[in-house]
Amino acid sequence: MACVFCQIAAHELDARIVYEDESAVAFYDILQAAPVHILVIPRQHITGPLDVDGTQEQAIGHLIAVAAHIARQEGIAESGYRLVTNQGRDGGQSVFHLHVHILGGRRMSWPPG
Ligand code: DGP
């Protein structure tokens, strides 16, 4: 079966998409861990941060820029937000298509659990 995030990017699976361009898509996480919890993904299927190579650096940097755009759009730029990318079992990764979580709308604690 195709990757669930590839399916969302292709509009084959429903999601609350808040941003998209030629290389990135952003949509609300189905498990809301904060009042604003949005995932930014590259359209290209990359399994996780461990699989990023030199040719993809610009696309990965773009995800951070998209996150800043979305933070302004969603009204959390001033209050602040957290970006999280999980890798593998100990990182807590559950979907194996690279994604950046944008978490905001409440004060985040540190260290994360
Ligand atoms: P991670 O654990 O870092 O791999 O985060 C994956 C996130 O993806 C998790 O918070 C739940 C979310 N997720 C999983 N399946 C779907 C889905 O079908 N739609 C949406 N919107 N989010 C999903």
Coordinates of C-alpha atoms and ligand atoms in Angstrom, one line a residue:
M1 CA 0.0 0.0 0.0
A2 CA 1.2 3.5 -0.8
C3 CA 2.7 5.7 1.9
V4 CA -0.1 7.6 3.8
F5 CA 1.6 10.9 3.5
C6 CA 2.3 10.4 -0.2
Q7 CA -1.5 9.8 -0.5
I8 CA -2.3 13.0 1.4
A9 CA 0.1 15.0 -0.9
A10 CA -1.6 13.5 -3.9
H11 CA -5.1 14.4 -2.5
E12 CA -6.0 10.7 -2.5
L13 CA -6.6 10.7 1.2
D14 CA -8.4 13.4 3.1
A15 CA -6.5 15.8 5.3
R16 CA -6.9 19.4 6.5
I17 CA -4.3 20.9 4.2
V18 CA -3.2 24.4 5.1
Y19 CA -0.5 24.9 2.6
E20 CA 1.0 23.4 -0.5
D21 CA 3.4 24.3 -3.3
E22 CA 5.5 22.4 -5.9
S23 CA 7.7 20.6 -3.3
A24 CA 6.0 20.7 0.1
V25 CA 2.6 20.1 1.6
A26 CA 1.3 20.9 5.1
F27 CA -1.7 19.6 6.9
Y28 CA -3.1 19.2 10.4
D29 CA -1.9 16.2 12.4
I30 CA -4.7 13.7 13.1
L31 CA -3.5 13.4 16.7
Q32 CA -3.5 16.9 18.0
A33 CA -0.8 17.3 20.6
A34 CA -1.2 21.1 20.8
P35 CA -3.9 23.6 19.7
V36 CA -1.9 24.1 16.5
H37 CA -0.3 20.8 15.4
I38 CA 0.6 20.7 11.7
L39 CA 2.9 18.5 9.7
V40 CA 5.1 19.8 6.9
I41 CA 6.2 17.2 4.4
P42 CA 8.3 17.1 1.2
R43 CA 6.3 15.8 -1.8
Q44 CA 9.3 13.6 -2.5
H45 CA 9.2 10.4 -0.5
I46 CA 12.1 10.5 1.9
T47 CA 11.8 7.9 4.7
G48 CA 13.2 10.1 7.5
P49 CA 15.9 12.5 8.5
L50 CA 18.5 9.7 8.3
D51 CA 17.9 9.4 4.6
V52 CA 18.4 13.0 3.6
D53 CA 21.4 13.4 1.3
G54 CA 23.2 16.4 -0.1
T55 CA 20.9 16.7 -3.1
Q56 CA 17.9 17.2 -0.8
E57 CA 19.3 19.9 1.5
Q58 CA 17.5 22.7 -0.3
A59 CA 14.1 20.9 -0.2
I60 CA 14.6 20.2 3.6
G61 CA 15.5 23.8 4.3
H62 CA 12.3 24.8 2.4
L63 CA 10.3 22.9 5.0
I64 CA 11.6 25.2 7.7
A65 CA 10.7 28.3 5.6
V66 CA 7.2 26.8 5.0
A67 CA 6.8 26.2 8.7
A68 CA 7.6 29.9 9.4
H69 CA 5.0 30.9 6.8
I70 CA 2.4 28.6 8.4
A71 CA 3.3 29.9 11.9
R72 CA 2.4 33.4 10.7
Q73 CA -0.7 32.1 8.9
E74 CA -1.9 30.2 12.0
G75 CA -1.2 33.1 14.4
I76 CA 1.6 31.5 16.5
A77 CA 4.6 33.3 15.1
E78 CA 4.7 35.8 17.9
S79 CA 3.9 33.4 20.8
G80 CA 6.4 30.9 19.4
Y81 CA 6.3 27.3 18.4
R82 CA 8.3 24.1 18.3
L83 CA 9.5 22.1 15.3
V84 CA 10.1 18.4 15.8
T85 CA 11.3 15.7 13.4
N86 CA 11.5 12.1 14.7
Q87 CA 13.8 9.4 13.5
G88 CA 13.3 5.7 14.1
R89 CA 12.1 3.8 17.1
D90 CA 13.8 5.7 19.9
G91 CA 12.9 9.0 18.2
G92 CA 9.3 8.0 18.2
Q93 CA 8.8 8.0 14.4
S94 CA 5.5 6.3 13.4
V95 CA 5.1 7.4 9.8
F96 CA 8.1 6.7 7.5
H97 CA 7.8 9.7 5.3
L98 CA 9.9 12.7 6.5
H99 CA 7.9 15.3 8.3
V100 CA 8.3 18.3 10.5
H101 CA 5.8 18.8 13.3
I102 CA 4.8 22.4 14.0
L103 CA 3.5 22.6 17.6
G104 CA 2.1 25.8 19.0
G105 CA -0.7 27.5 20.8
R106 CA 0.5 26.5 24.3
R107 CA 3.8 26.6 26.3
M108 CA 6.0 23.6 25.5
S109 CA 7.9 21.8 28.2
W110 CA 11.5 20.7 28.1
P111 CA 12.9 18.1 28.0
P112 CA 10.4 16.3 25.8
G113 CA 9.1 12.9 27.0
Ligands
DGP1 P1 5.7 10.7 14.0 O1 5.4 9.9 15.2 O2 6.8 11.8 14.2 O3 6.1 9.7 12.8 O4 4.4 11.5 13.6 C1 3.5 11.0 12.7 C2 2.2 11.8 12.9 O5 1.4 11.6 11.8 C3 1.4 11.4 14.1 O6 1.4 12.5 15.0 C4 0.0 11.1 13.6 C5 0.1 11.6 12.2 N1 -0.7 10.9 11.3 C6 -0.7 9.5 11.0 N2 -1.5 9.2 10.1 C7 -2.2 10.3 9.7 C8 -3.2 10.6 8.7 O7 -3.7 9.7 8.0 N3 -3.6 11.9 8.6 C9 -3.0 12.9 9.4 N4 -3.5 14.1 9.2 N5 -2.1 12.6 10.3 C10 -1.7 11.4 10.5

